[in-house]
Amino acid sequence: MVTLASIEPLLPDSNRDLEDLTIELTSAASRFAARLHPLMRASIGDLVRSMNCYYSNLIEGHNTLPIDIDRAMLGDFSGEPEKRNLQLEARAHIEVQQLVDRGDMPFPVLSIDGICWLHGEFCGRLPADLLIVRNPDTGEVIRMTPGQLRTRHVKVGEHIAPEPDMIEPLLGRFVEGYGLKMLSKLQRIIGVGASHHRLAWIHPFFDGNGRVSRLFSHALLRDLGIGSELWSVSRGLARNVSDYKRLLSQADQPRRGDLDGRGNLTQAGLTEFTSFFLSCCLDQVTFMEELLKPEELLNRIEVWCNEEVQMQRLPKGSWPLLREAVISGEFFRSQIQGLTGYQERQARTVLSSLLHIGVLKSDTAKGKVRLGFPVDIIERWLPRLYPAVR
């Protein structure tokens, strides 16, 4: 029988290697955020949210191509019902992360209301077909209500999730344990990795628990000043998906003996998963920091631009506008003549060409212009962001 003690321990035992890893992550995340031009964050954020969605879906076995995600955000949906549903699912994920990134989450991240809000916002945007859950053992069909805690027993792989009447008490213990005021900043960051597993272990909803756990971890990392719209742990988890699922499962196991902590669940398993999770975070911060180094980004964009001009797919004068977007973050339309050296009409033609293909973006017809990252040129500008074959 599951009790409140069944979820213990909530944190790994004191571990120097884990603390050193967390300190390194904190330092790397702060350095990366400080180095990137603040005005570039909006464009990078749009790109990373799409990437985060792609990899989070991939973990669930839903391979929605980046180009189809891009089209979904523009309201261009496939005529095939299954493909359209996956596009709607991708857009739902991105829209919820946008709310989190804008600070529009109406409840504390570490709260039952916050967790239910994430599920409700995500699932509330899904088509009806994706709210139907089938029990693989009995064939029973359940229609899931967005944001509503699970009301029936479920088994996930080998894990028998807690009975429904224990979900809310366990979530209460979860919120209390990871929100203790006595925890240091270091312990709270370590707690993000541990809480990712424990939320999955509770399995509070009929479906969508994996995506909610990853959105929750993203929001909690942001709350702690470590996460941002500039990088995605989901990419790291998806690139190591077999380890991710194996370590999640191992951390579900009961205590292994007297040397394995004092709780009901294995402390060694929790420590190993937490170390893996935080290592994925560090790897992704480092990866994105390297990828977005201004001088290297400028060089890749210039090489691409020169090739496009040579092939007459872009007008001459394109590079100065792209360079200004990278260096300054954004620029006024009134600057285009000075930047290109062209008369107004010709300069506007250059700008229109770049806006048309999406390498420059603007929120309004007369607004400032910033860099865009259309999916069809991503591999040239930001290599290895997505898998080579997609």
PDB file of C-alpha atoms in Angstrom, residues 33-219:
ATOM      1  CA  ALA A  33      23.027  34.214 -20.582  1.00  0.00           C
ATOM      2  CA  ALA A  34      25.456  37.099 -20.057  1.00  0.00           C
ATOM      3  CA  ARG A  35      27.279  36.620 -23.366  1.00  0.00           C
ATOM      4  CA  LEU A  36      24.273  36.568 -25.677  1.00  0.00           C
ATOM      5  CA  HIS A  37      22.930  39.916 -26.855  1.00  0.00           C
ATOM      6  CA  PRO A  38      19.649  40.516 -24.975  1.00  0.00           C
ATOM      7  CA  LEU A  39      17.831  41.463 -28.196  1.00  0.00           C
ATOM      8  CA  MET A  40      18.792  38.125 -29.779  1.00  0.00           C
ATOM      9  CA  ARG A  41      16.939  36.220 -27.082  1.00  0.00           C
ATOM     10  CA  ALA A  42      13.500  36.608 -28.698  1.00  0.00           C
ATOM     11  CA  SER A  43      14.601  35.016 -31.982  1.00  0.00           C
ATOM     12  CA  ILE A  44      16.617  32.316 -30.247  1.00  0.00           C
ATOM     13  CA  GLY A  45      13.686  31.659 -27.904  1.00  0.00           C
ATOM     14  CA  ASP A  46      11.294  31.010 -30.793  1.00  0.00           C
ATOM     15  CA  LEU A  47      13.766  28.566 -32.285  1.00  0.00           C
ATOM     16  CA  VAL A  48      14.571  26.741 -29.046  1.00  0.00           C
ATOM     17  CA  ARG A  49      10.894  26.344 -28.088  1.00  0.00           C
ATOM     18  CA  SER A  50      10.304  24.652 -31.437  1.00  0.00           C
ATOM     19  CA  MET A  51      13.372  22.474 -30.904  1.00  0.00           C
ATOM     20  CA  ASN A  52      12.297  21.621 -27.345  1.00  0.00           C
ATOM     21  CA  CYS A  53       8.901  20.549 -28.647  1.00  0.00           C
ATOM     22  CA  TYR A  54      10.487  18.429 -31.394  1.00  0.00           C
ATOM     23  CA  TYR A  55      12.700  16.518 -28.956  1.00  0.00           C
ATOM     24  CA  SER A  56      10.022  16.193 -26.256  1.00  0.00           C
ATOM     25  CA  ASN A  57       7.680  14.666 -28.854  1.00  0.00           C
ATOM     26  CA  LEU A  58      10.467  12.409 -30.098  1.00  0.00           C
ATOM     27  CA  ILE A  59      10.899  10.975 -26.585  1.00  0.00           C
ATOM     28  CA  GLU A  60       7.212  10.024 -26.720  1.00  0.00           C
ATOM     29  CA  GLY A  61       7.675   8.332 -30.099  1.00  0.00           C
ATOM     30  CA  HIS A  62       6.012  11.169 -32.043  1.00  0.00           C
ATOM     31  CA  ASN A  63       8.393  12.178 -34.816  1.00  0.00           C
ATOM     32  CA  THR A  64       6.868  15.467 -35.947  1.00  0.00           C
ATOM     33  CA  LEU A  65       9.316  16.951 -38.443  1.00  0.00           C
ATOM     34  CA  PRO A  66      10.710  20.455 -37.767  1.00  0.00           C
ATOM     35  CA  ILE A  67       9.225  21.740 -41.032  1.00  0.00           C
ATOM     36  CA  ASP A  68       5.767  20.506 -39.971  1.00  0.00           C
ATOM     37  CA  ILE A  69       6.138  22.180 -36.568  1.00  0.00           C
ATOM     38  CA  ASP A  70       7.116  25.394 -38.345  1.00  0.00           C
ATOM     39  CA  ARG A  71       4.025  25.145 -40.554  1.00  0.00           C
ATOM     40  CA  ALA A  72       1.796  24.448 -37.552  1.00  0.00           C
ATOM     41  CA  MET A  73       2.922  27.694 -35.921  1.00  0.00           C
ATOM     42  CA  LEU A  74       1.849  29.495 -39.111  1.00  0.00           C
ATOM     43  CA  GLY A  75      -1.539  27.746 -39.088  1.00  0.00           C
ATOM     44  CA  ASP A  76      -0.650  25.545 -42.076  1.00  0.00           C
ATOM     45  CA  PHE A  77      -1.936  22.085 -41.147  1.00  0.00           C
ATOM     46  CA  SER A  78      -1.793  18.800 -43.037  1.00  0.00           C
ATOM     47  CA  GLY A  79      -4.922  17.330 -44.576  1.00  0.00           C
ATOM     48  CA  GLU A  80      -3.994  13.943 -43.077  1.00  0.00           C
ATOM     49  CA  PRO A  81      -5.810  13.634 -39.705  1.00  0.00           C
ATOM     50  CA  GLU A  82      -2.944  11.853 -37.910  1.00  0.00           C
ATOM     51  CA  LYS A  83      -0.306  14.292 -39.129  1.00  0.00           C
ATOM     52  CA  ARG A  84      -2.575  17.253 -38.354  1.00  0.00           C
ATOM     53  CA  ASN A  85      -3.091  15.965 -34.791  1.00  0.00           C
ATOM     54  CA  LEU A  86       0.661  15.752 -34.269  1.00  0.00           C
ATOM     55  CA  GLN A  87       1.048  19.298 -35.572  1.00  0.00           C
ATOM     56  CA  LEU A  88      -1.626  20.508 -33.142  1.00  0.00           C
ATOM     57  CA  GLU A  89       0.143  18.648 -30.340  1.00  0.00           C
ATOM     58  CA  ALA A  90       3.424  20.369 -31.244  1.00  0.00           C
ATOM     59  CA  ARG A  91       1.801  23.799 -31.338  1.00  0.00           C
ATOM     60  CA  ALA A  92       0.188  23.164 -27.953  1.00  0.00           C
ATOM     61  CA  HIS A  93       3.573  22.363 -26.417  1.00  0.00           C
ATOM     62  CA  ILE A  94       5.178  25.509 -27.855  1.00  0.00           C
ATOM     63  CA  GLU A  95       2.302  27.761 -26.764  1.00  0.00           C
ATOM     64  CA  VAL A  96       2.460  26.498 -23.181  1.00  0.00           C
ATOM     65  CA  GLN A  97       6.217  27.005 -23.047  1.00  0.00           C
ATOM     66  CA  GLN A  98       5.712  30.526 -24.420  1.00  0.00           C
ATOM     67  CA  LEU A  99       3.415  31.251 -21.470  1.00  0.00           C
ATOM     68  CA  VAL A 100       6.050  29.904 -19.070  1.00  0.00           C
ATOM     69  CA  ASP A 101       8.854  31.876 -20.734  1.00  0.00           C
ATOM     70  CA  ARG A 102       6.821  35.096 -20.627  1.00  0.00           C
ATOM     71  CA  GLY A 103       6.144  34.629 -16.915  1.00  0.00           C
ATOM     72  CA  ASP A 104       2.413  34.125 -17.531  1.00  0.00           C
ATOM     73  CA  MET A 105       2.064  31.017 -15.369  1.00  0.00           C
ATOM     74  CA  PRO A 106      -0.661  32.040 -12.868  1.00  0.00           C
ATOM     75  CA  PHE A 107       0.491  29.671 -10.094  1.00  0.00           C
ATOM     76  CA  PRO A 108       3.851  28.877  -8.513  1.00  0.00           C
ATOM     77  CA  VAL A 109       5.668  26.217 -10.523  1.00  0.00           C
ATOM     78  CA  LEU A 110       6.139  24.158  -7.379  1.00  0.00           C
ATOM     79  CA  SER A 111       2.465  23.770  -6.506  1.00  0.00           C
ATOM     80  CA  ILE A 112      -0.335  21.316  -7.236  1.00  0.00           C
ATOM     81  CA  ASP A 113      -2.205  24.093  -9.039  1.00  0.00           C
ATOM     82  CA  GLY A 114       0.901  24.830 -11.125  1.00  0.00           C
ATOM     83  CA  ILE A 115       1.353  21.203 -12.161  1.00  0.00           C
ATOM     84  CA  CYS A 116      -2.347  20.855 -13.024  1.00  0.00           C
ATOM     85  CA  TRP A 117      -2.202  24.161 -14.920  1.00  0.00           C
ATOM     86  CA  LEU A 118       0.627  22.857 -17.128  1.00  0.00           C
ATOM     87  CA  HIS A 119      -1.378  19.737 -17.938  1.00  0.00           C
ATOM     88  CA  GLY A 120      -4.600  21.689 -18.454  1.00  0.00           C
ATOM     89  CA  GLU A 121      -3.001  24.262 -20.761  1.00  0.00           C
ATOM     90  CA  PHE A 122      -1.229  21.610 -22.827  1.00  0.00           C
ATOM     91  CA  CYS A 123      -4.067  19.084 -23.076  1.00  0.00           C
ATOM     92  CA  GLY A 124      -6.708  21.790 -23.423  1.00  0.00           C
ATOM     93  CA  ARG A 125      -5.129  22.707 -26.763  1.00  0.00           C
ATOM     94  CA  LEU A 126      -5.149  19.141 -28.096  1.00  0.00           C
ATOM     95  CA  PRO A 127      -7.686  17.734 -30.569  1.00  0.00           C
ATOM     96  CA  ALA A 128     -10.325  15.407 -29.100  1.00  0.00           C
ATOM     97  CA  ASP A 129      -8.654  12.316 -30.593  1.00  0.00           C
ATOM     98  CA  LEU A 130      -5.550  12.864 -28.458  1.00  0.00           C
ATOM     99  CA  LEU A 131      -7.565  13.078 -25.231  1.00  0.00           C
ATOM    100  CA  ILE A 132      -8.704   9.461 -25.536  1.00  0.00           C
ATOM    101  CA  VAL A 133      -6.685   6.981 -23.470  1.00  0.00           C
ATOM    102  CA  ARG A 134      -7.006   3.222 -23.931  1.00  0.00           C
ATOM    103  CA  ASN A 135      -6.107   0.724 -21.225  1.00  0.00           C
ATOM    104  CA  PRO A 136      -3.786  -1.782 -22.995  1.00  0.00           C
ATOM    105  CA  ASP A 137      -4.807  -4.606 -20.617  1.00  0.00           C
ATOM    106  CA  THR A 138      -8.589  -4.200 -20.546  1.00  0.00           C
ATOM    107  CA  GLY A 139      -9.234  -2.218 -23.722  1.00  0.00           C
ATOM    108  CA  GLU A 140     -11.223   0.316 -21.663  1.00  0.00           C
ATOM    109  CA  VAL A 141     -11.480   3.750 -23.289  1.00  0.00           C
ATOM    110  CA  ILE A 142     -11.130   6.807 -21.051  1.00  0.00           C
ATOM    111  CA  ARG A 143     -11.667  10.401 -22.113  1.00  0.00           C
ATOM    112  CA  MET A 144      -9.128  12.527 -20.304  1.00  0.00           C
ATOM    113  CA  THR A 145     -10.087  15.896 -18.820  1.00  0.00           C
ATOM    114  CA  PRO A 146      -7.268  18.476 -19.171  1.00  0.00           C
ATOM    115  CA  GLY A 147      -5.800  19.431 -15.790  1.00  0.00           C
ATOM    116  CA  GLN A 148      -7.702  16.743 -13.878  1.00  0.00           C
ATOM    117  CA  LEU A 149      -5.774  14.295 -11.703  1.00  0.00           C
ATOM    118  CA  ARG A 150      -6.009  10.615 -12.542  1.00  0.00           C
ATOM    119  CA  THR A 151      -9.013   8.796 -11.041  1.00  0.00           C
ATOM    120  CA  ARG A 152      -8.080   5.193 -11.873  1.00  0.00           C
ATOM    121  CA  HIS A 153      -5.226   2.762 -11.377  1.00  0.00           C
ATOM    122  CA  VAL A 154      -2.558   2.585 -14.069  1.00  0.00           C
ATOM    123  CA  LYS A 155       0.599   0.618 -14.778  1.00  0.00           C
ATOM    124  CA  VAL A 156       3.412   2.221 -16.776  1.00  0.00           C
ATOM    125  CA  GLY A 157       5.816  -0.432 -18.005  1.00  0.00           C
ATOM    126  CA  GLU A 158       6.838  -2.271 -14.829  1.00  0.00           C
ATOM    127  CA  HIS A 159       5.840   0.663 -12.603  1.00  0.00           C
ATOM    128  CA  ILE A 160       2.510   0.416 -10.799  1.00  0.00           C
ATOM    129  CA  ALA A 161       1.603   4.052 -10.228  1.00  0.00           C
ATOM    130  CA  PRO A 162       0.161   5.127  -6.846  1.00  0.00           C
ATOM    131  CA  GLU A 163      -3.558   4.598  -6.364  1.00  0.00           C
ATOM    132  CA  PRO A 164      -5.730   7.586  -7.311  1.00  0.00           C
ATOM    133  CA  ASP A 165      -6.660   8.653  -3.776  1.00  0.00           C
ATOM    134  CA  MET A 166      -2.946   9.035  -2.940  1.00  0.00           C
ATOM    135  CA  ILE A 167      -2.075  11.310  -5.875  1.00  0.00           C
ATOM    136  CA  GLU A 168      -3.031  14.613  -4.248  1.00  0.00           C
ATOM    137  CA  PRO A 169      -1.394  13.784  -0.863  1.00  0.00           C
ATOM    138  CA  LEU A 170       1.787  12.675  -2.658  1.00  0.00           C
ATOM    139  CA  LEU A 171       1.818  15.845  -4.741  1.00  0.00           C
ATOM    140  CA  GLY A 172       1.417  17.792  -1.507  1.00  0.00           C
ATOM    141  CA  ARG A 173       4.460  16.031  -0.063  1.00  0.00           C
ATOM    142  CA  PHE A 174       6.299  16.624  -3.354  1.00  0.00           C
ATOM    143  CA  VAL A 175       5.603  20.385  -3.222  1.00  0.00           C
ATOM    144  CA  GLU A 176       6.491  20.587   0.459  1.00  0.00           C
ATOM    145  CA  GLY A 177       9.726  18.596   0.154  1.00  0.00           C
ATOM    146  CA  TYR A 178      11.187  20.403  -2.849  1.00  0.00           C
ATOM    147  CA  GLY A 179      10.070  23.798  -1.576  1.00  0.00           C
ATOM    148  CA  LEU A 180      11.602  23.654   1.905  1.00  0.00           C
ATOM    149  CA  LYS A 181      13.022  27.049   2.865  1.00  0.00           C
ATOM    150  CA  MET A 182      15.965  25.377   4.566  1.00  0.00           C
ATOM    151  CA  LEU A 183      17.218  24.006   1.230  1.00  0.00           C
ATOM    152  CA  SER A 184      20.212  25.849  -0.210  1.00  0.00           C
ATOM    153  CA  LYS A 185      20.221  27.135  -3.810  1.00  0.00           C
ATOM    154  CA  LEU A 186      22.492  24.210  -4.683  1.00  0.00           C
ATOM    155  CA  GLN A 187      20.068  21.701  -3.163  1.00  0.00           C
ATOM    156  CA  ARG A 188      17.136  23.288  -4.994  1.00  0.00           C
ATOM    157  CA  ILE A 189      18.901  22.894  -8.361  1.00  0.00           C
ATOM    158  CA  ILE A 190      19.790  19.291  -7.535  1.00  0.00           C
ATOM    159  CA  GLY A 191      16.135  18.924  -6.598  1.00  0.00           C
ATOM    160  CA  VAL A 192      15.070  19.757 -10.173  1.00  0.00           C
ATOM    161  CA  GLY A 193      16.640  16.533 -11.407  1.00  0.00           C
ATOM    162  CA  ALA A 194      15.228  14.510  -8.513  1.00  0.00           C
ATOM    163  CA  SER A 195      11.752  16.052  -8.824  1.00  0.00           C
ATOM    164  CA  HIS A 196      11.668  15.209 -12.531  1.00  0.00           C
ATOM    165  CA  HIS A 197      11.725  11.546 -11.593  1.00  0.00           C
ATOM    166  CA  ARG A 198       9.413  11.815  -8.606  1.00  0.00           C
ATOM    167  CA  LEU A 199       6.724  13.623 -10.635  1.00  0.00           C
ATOM    168  CA  ALA A 200       6.913  10.878 -13.260  1.00  0.00           C
ATOM    169  CA  TRP A 201       6.732   8.275 -10.456  1.00  0.00           C
ATOM    170  CA  ILE A 202       3.503   9.783  -9.097  1.00  0.00           C
ATOM    171  CA  HIS A 203       2.111   9.765 -12.666  1.00  0.00           C
ATOM    172  CA  PRO A 204      -0.646  12.204 -11.697  1.00  0.00           C
ATOM    173  CA  PHE A 205      -2.539  12.214 -15.016  1.00  0.00           C
ATOM    174  CA  PHE A 206      -3.938   9.572 -17.334  1.00  0.00           C
ATOM    175  CA  ASP A 207      -1.660  10.767 -20.144  1.00  0.00           C
ATOM    176  CA  GLY A 208       0.755  13.595 -20.924  1.00  0.00           C
ATOM    177  CA  ASN A 209       2.886  12.978 -17.827  1.00  0.00           C
ATOM    178  CA  GLY A 210       6.185  12.916 -19.742  1.00  0.00           C
ATOM    179  CA  ARG A 211       5.608  16.246 -21.437  1.00  0.00           C
ATOM    180  CA  VAL A 212       4.264  17.819 -18.248  1.00  0.00           C
ATOM    181  CA  SER A 213       7.340  16.599 -16.324  1.00  0.00           C
ATOM    182  CA  ARG A 214       9.659  18.179 -18.893  1.00  0.00           C
ATOM    183  CA  LEU A 215       7.672  21.436 -19.000  1.00  0.00           C
ATOM    184  CA  PHE A 216       7.675  21.442 -15.195  1.00  0.00           C
ATOM    185  CA  SER A 217      11.460  20.967 -15.083  1.00  0.00           C
ATOM    186  CA  HIS A 218      11.925  23.763 -17.637  1.00  0.00           C
ATOM    187  CA  ALA A 219       9.746  26.106 -15.574  1.00  0.00           C
TER     188      ALA A 219
END
